[in-house]
Coordinates of C-alpha atoms in Angstrom, one line a residue:
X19 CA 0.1 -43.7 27.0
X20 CA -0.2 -44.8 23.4
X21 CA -3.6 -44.4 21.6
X22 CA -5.5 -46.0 18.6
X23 CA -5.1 -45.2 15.1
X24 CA -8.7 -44.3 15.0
X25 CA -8.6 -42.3 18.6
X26 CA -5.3 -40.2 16.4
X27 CA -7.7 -40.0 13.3
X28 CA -10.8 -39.2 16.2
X29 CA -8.1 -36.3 17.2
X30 CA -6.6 -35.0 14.0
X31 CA -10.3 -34.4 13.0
X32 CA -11.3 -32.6 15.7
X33 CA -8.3 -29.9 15.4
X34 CA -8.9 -29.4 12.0
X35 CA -12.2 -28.4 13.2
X36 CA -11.0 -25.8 15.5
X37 CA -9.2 -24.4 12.6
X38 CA -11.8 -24.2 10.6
X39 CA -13.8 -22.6 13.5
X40 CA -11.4 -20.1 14.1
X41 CA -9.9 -19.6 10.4
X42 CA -11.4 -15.9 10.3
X43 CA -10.6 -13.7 13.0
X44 CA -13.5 -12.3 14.1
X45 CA -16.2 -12.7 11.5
X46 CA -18.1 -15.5 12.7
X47 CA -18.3 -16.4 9.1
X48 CA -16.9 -18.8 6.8
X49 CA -17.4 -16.0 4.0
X50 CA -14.0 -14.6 2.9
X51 CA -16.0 -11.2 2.2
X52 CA -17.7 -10.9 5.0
X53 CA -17.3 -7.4 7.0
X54 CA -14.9 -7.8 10.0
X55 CA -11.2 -8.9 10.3
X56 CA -9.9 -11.7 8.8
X57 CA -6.6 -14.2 8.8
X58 CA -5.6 -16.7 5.9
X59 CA -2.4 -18.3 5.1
X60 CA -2.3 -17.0 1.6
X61 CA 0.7 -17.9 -0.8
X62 CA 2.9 -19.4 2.3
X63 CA 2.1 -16.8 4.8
X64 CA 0.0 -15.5 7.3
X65 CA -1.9 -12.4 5.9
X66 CA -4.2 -10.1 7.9
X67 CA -7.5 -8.6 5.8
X68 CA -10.7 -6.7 7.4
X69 CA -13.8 -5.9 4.8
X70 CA -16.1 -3.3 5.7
X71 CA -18.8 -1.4 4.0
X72 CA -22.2 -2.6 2.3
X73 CA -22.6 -2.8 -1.4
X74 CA -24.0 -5.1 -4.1
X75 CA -22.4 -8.7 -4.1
X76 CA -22.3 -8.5 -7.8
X77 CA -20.0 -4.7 -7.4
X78 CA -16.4 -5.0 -7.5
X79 CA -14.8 -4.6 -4.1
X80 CA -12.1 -2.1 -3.6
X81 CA -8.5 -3.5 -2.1
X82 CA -6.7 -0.9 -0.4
X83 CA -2.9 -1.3 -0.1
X84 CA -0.4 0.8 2.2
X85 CA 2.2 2.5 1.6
X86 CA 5.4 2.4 3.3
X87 CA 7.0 0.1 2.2
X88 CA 6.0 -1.7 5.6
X89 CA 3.4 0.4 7.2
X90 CA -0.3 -1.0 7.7
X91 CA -4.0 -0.3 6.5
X92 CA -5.2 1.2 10.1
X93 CA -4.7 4.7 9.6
X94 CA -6.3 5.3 5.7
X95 CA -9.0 2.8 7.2
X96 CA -9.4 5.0 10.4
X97 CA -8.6 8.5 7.9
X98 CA -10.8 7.7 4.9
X99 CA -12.4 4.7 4.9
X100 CA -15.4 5.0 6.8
X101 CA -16.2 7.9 3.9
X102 CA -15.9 5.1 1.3
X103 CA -17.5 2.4 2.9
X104 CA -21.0 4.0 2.2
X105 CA -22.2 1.6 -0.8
X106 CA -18.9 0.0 -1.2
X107 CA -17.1 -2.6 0.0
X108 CA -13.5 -2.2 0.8
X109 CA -11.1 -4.7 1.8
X110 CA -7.9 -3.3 3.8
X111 CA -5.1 -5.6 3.7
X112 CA -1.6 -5.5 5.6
X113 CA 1.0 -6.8 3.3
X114 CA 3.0 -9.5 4.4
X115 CA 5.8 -8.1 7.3
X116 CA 3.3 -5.6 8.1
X117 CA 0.8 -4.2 10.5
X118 CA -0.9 -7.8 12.2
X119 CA 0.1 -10.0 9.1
X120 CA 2.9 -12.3 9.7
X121 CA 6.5 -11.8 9.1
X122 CA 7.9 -14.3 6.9
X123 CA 10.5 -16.3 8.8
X124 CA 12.9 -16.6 5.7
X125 CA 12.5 -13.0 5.1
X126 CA 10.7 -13.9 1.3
X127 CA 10.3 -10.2 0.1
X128 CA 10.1 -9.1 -3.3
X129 CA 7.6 -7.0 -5.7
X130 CA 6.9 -10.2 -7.5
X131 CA 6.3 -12.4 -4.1
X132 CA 3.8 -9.2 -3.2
X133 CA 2.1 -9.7 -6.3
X134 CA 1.9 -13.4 -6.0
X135 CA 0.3 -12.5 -2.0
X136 CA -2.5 -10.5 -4.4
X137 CA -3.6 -12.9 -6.6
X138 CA -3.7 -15.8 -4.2
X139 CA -5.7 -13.3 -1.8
X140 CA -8.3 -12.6 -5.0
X141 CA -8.8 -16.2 -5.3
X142 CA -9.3 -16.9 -1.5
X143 CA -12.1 -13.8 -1.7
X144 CA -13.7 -15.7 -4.5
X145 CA -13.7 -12.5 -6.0
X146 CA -13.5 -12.7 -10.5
X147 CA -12.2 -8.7 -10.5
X148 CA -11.5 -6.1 -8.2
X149 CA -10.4 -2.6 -7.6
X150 CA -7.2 -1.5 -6.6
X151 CA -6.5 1.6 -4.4
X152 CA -2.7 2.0 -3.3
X153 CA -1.3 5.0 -1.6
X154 CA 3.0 5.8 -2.4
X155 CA 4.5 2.4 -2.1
X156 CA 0.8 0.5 -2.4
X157 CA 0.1 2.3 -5.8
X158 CA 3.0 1.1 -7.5
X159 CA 1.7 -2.1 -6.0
X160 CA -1.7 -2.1 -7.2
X161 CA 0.2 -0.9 -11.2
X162 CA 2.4 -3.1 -10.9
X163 CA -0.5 -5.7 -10.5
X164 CA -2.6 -4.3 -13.0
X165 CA -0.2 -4.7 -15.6
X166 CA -0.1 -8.2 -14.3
X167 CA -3.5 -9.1 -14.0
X168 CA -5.2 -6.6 -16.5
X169 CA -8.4 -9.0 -16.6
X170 CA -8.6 -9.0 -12.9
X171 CA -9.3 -5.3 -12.5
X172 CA -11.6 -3.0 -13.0
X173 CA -9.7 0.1 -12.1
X174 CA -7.2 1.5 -10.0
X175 CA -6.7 4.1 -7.5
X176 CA -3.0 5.5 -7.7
X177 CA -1.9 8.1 -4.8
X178 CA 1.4 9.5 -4.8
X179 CA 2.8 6.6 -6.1
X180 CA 6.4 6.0 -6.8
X181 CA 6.3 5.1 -11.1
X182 CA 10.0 6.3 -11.6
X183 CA 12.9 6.3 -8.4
X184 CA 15.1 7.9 -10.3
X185 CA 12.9 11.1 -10.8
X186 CA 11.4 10.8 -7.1
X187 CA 15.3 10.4 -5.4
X188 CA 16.5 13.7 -7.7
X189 CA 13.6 15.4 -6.2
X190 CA 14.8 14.2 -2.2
X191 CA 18.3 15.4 -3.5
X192 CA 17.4 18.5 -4.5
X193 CA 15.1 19.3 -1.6
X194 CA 18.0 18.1 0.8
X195 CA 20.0 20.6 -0.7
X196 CA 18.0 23.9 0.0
X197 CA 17.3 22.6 3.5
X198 CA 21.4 21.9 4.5
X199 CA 23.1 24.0 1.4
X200 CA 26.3 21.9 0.5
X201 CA 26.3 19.4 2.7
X202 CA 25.8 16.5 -0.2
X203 CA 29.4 18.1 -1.7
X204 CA 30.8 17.3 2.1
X205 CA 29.8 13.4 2.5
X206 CA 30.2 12.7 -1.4
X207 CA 33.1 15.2 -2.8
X208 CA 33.0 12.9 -5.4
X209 CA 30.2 13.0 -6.7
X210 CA 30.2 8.9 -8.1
X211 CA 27.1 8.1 -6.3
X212 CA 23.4 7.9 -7.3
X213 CA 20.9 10.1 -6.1
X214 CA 19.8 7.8 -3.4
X215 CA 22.8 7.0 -2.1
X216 CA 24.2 10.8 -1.7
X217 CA 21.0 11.6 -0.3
X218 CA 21.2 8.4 2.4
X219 CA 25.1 9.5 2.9
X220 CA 24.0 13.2 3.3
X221 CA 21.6 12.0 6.4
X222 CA 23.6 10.4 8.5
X223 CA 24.3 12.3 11.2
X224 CA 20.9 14.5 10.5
X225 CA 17.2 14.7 11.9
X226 CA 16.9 11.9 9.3
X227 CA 12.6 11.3 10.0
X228 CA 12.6 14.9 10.3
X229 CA 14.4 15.5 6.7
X230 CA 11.3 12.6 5.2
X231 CA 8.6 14.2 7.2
X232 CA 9.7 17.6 5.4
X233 CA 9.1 15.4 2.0
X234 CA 5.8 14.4 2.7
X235 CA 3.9 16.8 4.6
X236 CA 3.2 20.5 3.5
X237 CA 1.4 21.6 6.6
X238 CA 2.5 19.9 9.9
X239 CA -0.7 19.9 11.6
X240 CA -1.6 17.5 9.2
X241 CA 1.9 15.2 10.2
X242 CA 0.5 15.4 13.9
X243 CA -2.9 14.5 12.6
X244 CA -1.1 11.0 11.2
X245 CA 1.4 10.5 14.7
X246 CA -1.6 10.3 16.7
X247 CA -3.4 7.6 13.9
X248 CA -0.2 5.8 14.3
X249 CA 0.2 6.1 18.0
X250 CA -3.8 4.6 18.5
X251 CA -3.0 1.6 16.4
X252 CA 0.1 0.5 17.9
X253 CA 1.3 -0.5 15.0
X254 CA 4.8 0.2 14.1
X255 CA 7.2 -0.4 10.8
X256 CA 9.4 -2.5 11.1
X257 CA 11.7 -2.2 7.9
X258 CA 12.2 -5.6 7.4
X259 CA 10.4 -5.1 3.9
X260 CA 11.7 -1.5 3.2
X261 CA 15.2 -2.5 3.8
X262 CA 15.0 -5.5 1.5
X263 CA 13.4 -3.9 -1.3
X264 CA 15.7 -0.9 -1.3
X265 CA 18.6 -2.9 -1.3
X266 CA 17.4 -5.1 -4.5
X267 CA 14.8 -3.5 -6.6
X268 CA 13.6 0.0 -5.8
X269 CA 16.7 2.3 -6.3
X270 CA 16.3 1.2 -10.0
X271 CA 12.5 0.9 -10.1
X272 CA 10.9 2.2 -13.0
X273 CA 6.9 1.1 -14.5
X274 CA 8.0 0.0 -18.0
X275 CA 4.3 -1.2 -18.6
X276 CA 2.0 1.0 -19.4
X277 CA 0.8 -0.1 -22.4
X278 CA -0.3 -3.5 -20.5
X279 CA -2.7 -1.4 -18.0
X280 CA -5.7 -1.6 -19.8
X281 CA -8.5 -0.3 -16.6
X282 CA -9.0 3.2 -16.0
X283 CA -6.9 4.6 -13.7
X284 CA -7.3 7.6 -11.1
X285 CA -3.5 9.2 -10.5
X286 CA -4.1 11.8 -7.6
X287 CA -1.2 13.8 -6.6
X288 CA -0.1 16.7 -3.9
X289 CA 1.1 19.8 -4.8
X290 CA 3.9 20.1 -2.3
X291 CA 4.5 16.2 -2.3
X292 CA 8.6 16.1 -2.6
X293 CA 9.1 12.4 -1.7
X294 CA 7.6 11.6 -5.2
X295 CA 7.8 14.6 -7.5
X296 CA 4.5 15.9 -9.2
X297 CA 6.3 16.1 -12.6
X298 CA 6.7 11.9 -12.6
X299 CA 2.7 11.7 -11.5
X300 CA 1.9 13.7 -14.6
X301 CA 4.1 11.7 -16.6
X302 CA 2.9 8.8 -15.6
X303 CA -0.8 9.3 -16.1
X304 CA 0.1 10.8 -19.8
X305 CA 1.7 7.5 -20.4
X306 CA -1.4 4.8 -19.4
X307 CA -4.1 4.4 -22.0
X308 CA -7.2 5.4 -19.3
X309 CA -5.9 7.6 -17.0
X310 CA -7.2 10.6 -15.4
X311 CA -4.5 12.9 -13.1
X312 CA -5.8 15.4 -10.7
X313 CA -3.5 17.9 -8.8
X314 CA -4.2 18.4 -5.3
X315 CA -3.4 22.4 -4.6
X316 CA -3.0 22.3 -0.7
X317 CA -1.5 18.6 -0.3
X318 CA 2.0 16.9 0.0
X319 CA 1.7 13.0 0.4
X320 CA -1.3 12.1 2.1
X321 CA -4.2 13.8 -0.3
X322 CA -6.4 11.8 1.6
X323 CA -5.7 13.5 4.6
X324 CA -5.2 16.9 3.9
X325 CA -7.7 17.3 1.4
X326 CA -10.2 14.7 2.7
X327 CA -13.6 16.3 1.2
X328 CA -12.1 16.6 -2.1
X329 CA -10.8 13.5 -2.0
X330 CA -13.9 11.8 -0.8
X331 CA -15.7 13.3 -3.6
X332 CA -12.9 12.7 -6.6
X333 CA -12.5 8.8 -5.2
X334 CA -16.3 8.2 -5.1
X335 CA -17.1 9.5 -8.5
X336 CA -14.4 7.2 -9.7
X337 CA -15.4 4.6 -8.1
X338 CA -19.1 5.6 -9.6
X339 CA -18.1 5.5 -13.1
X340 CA -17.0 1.9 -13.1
X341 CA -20.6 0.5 -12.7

């Protein structure tokens, strides 16, 4: 059957249509900030977004980015965000290879691709300047942008966010070494490797999860509390975007710009939180021009979690002060 150019055009018009109809998820609305979930091809690839919460149009919204790297928004969403959403409007993206945003079929990973994936996401929301809240690998994320961007942001939430690897993977060393005494002088007699490395040698053949979740979590009521978030998204890591980052950028990562991060900044960090090292958080926040660091006493990794009414409180006044 062969068909008219006009019946093609009468077609080709009539998709694009259907695309437009169906370009955010579940919105009903042709309004990239509109609350409910979203999906836009944004810098070559298919990212997933939900907004929730009801504030002022003319308020800075608040981006929340995961950690991971390669985990998804669902569980601080499901943990914290509800809290927040009362007067403000958060956005809750999945980076791309993560959560329900697409994985990139040429595996096109890198810090600077992410950031790229940021700023082409601010200009799709039509928004001029935003917040940014990133938890561990998302907060280096959301500094990393901020040094970028500085005129794009208003401020930034930074939880237990890696700002120096070197300091954070002599911190996984050491902690590997009071749990299994030795056992780094076994798989690396000579001692010629980096942190890291010993530390991934020293693992195989461990409970590695186990040996992170040890890291992470002081209280493991509080790791079951997260399985069971995890477990109701159905959501899972992959580590396509873990593995390439490790393997090109993060064993050397360091912030070298701190200088260029000219928004206040909210560094919250755990107590007990051995994957990153409290030490490099207070460093950190001594080294930005604006920034405020509060230790949280009972937490390891996931403030937000284990100390939810404090961090609730500390994230909203925040968030209050930059009106």
């Amino acid at each position: 059957m062969r068909f008219s150019r006009l019946e093609v055009l009468g077609w080709a018009l009539l998709c694009a249509l259907v695309v437009a109809c169906t370009h955010h998820a579940s919105s009903g609305s042709s309004q990239p900030l509109d609350t409910g979930e979203h999906q836009q091809v944004v810098n070559g690839v298919r990212l997933y977004y939900r907004v929730a919460g009801e504030a002022p149009r003319r308020q800075a919204p608040v981006l929340f980015l995961h950690g991971g790297p390669g985990y998804n928004s669902y569980s601080f969403a499901r943990l914290m965000g509800a809290r927040l959403e009362k007067g403000q409007r958060m956005v809750y993206l999945d980076q791309r290879g993560c959560g329900r945003s697409e994985r990139p079929w040429d595996n096109t990973y890198s810090l600077e691709v992410l950031l790229r994936d940021l700023e082409a996401l601010r200009q799709e929301l039509e928004v001029e300047r935003w917040v940014l809240m990133g938890h561990s690998f998302g907060a280096t994320l959301a500094l990393e942008y901020a040094a970028r961007y500085p005129e794009r942001v208003v401020g930034v939430v930074y939880v237990s966010g890696m700002s120096d690897a070197a300091f954070s993977f002599a911190t996984w060393k050491q902690e590997l070494e009071r749990l299994h005494p030795g056992r780094i002088a076994v798989t690396d007699p000579a001692g010629s490797s980096s942190d890291y490395a010993q530390v991934m040698k020293a693992l195989r053949g461990l409970d590695a999860q186990a040996f992170f979740n040890r890291l992470q979590f002081h209280d493991a009521v509080y790791l079951q509390q997260q399985e069971a978030v995890d477990m109701e998204s159905g959501l899972r890591n992959t580590g396509e975007l873990s593995r390439t980052l490790f393997a090109t950028e993060l064993t050397q990562y360091r912030f070298s710009q701190p200088e260029r991060v000219s928004a206040p900044v909210l560094v919250i960090g755990g107590r007990y939180d051995s994957s990153i090292g409290l030490p490099s958080l207070k460093a950190l926040a001594a080294s930005l021009p604006r920034a405020t660091f509060l230790e949280y006493e009972k937490s390891g990794h996931f403030p937000y979690l284990e100390e939810a009414d404090r961090f609730e409180r500390d994230v909203k006044g925040f968030l209050g002060s930059l009106r």
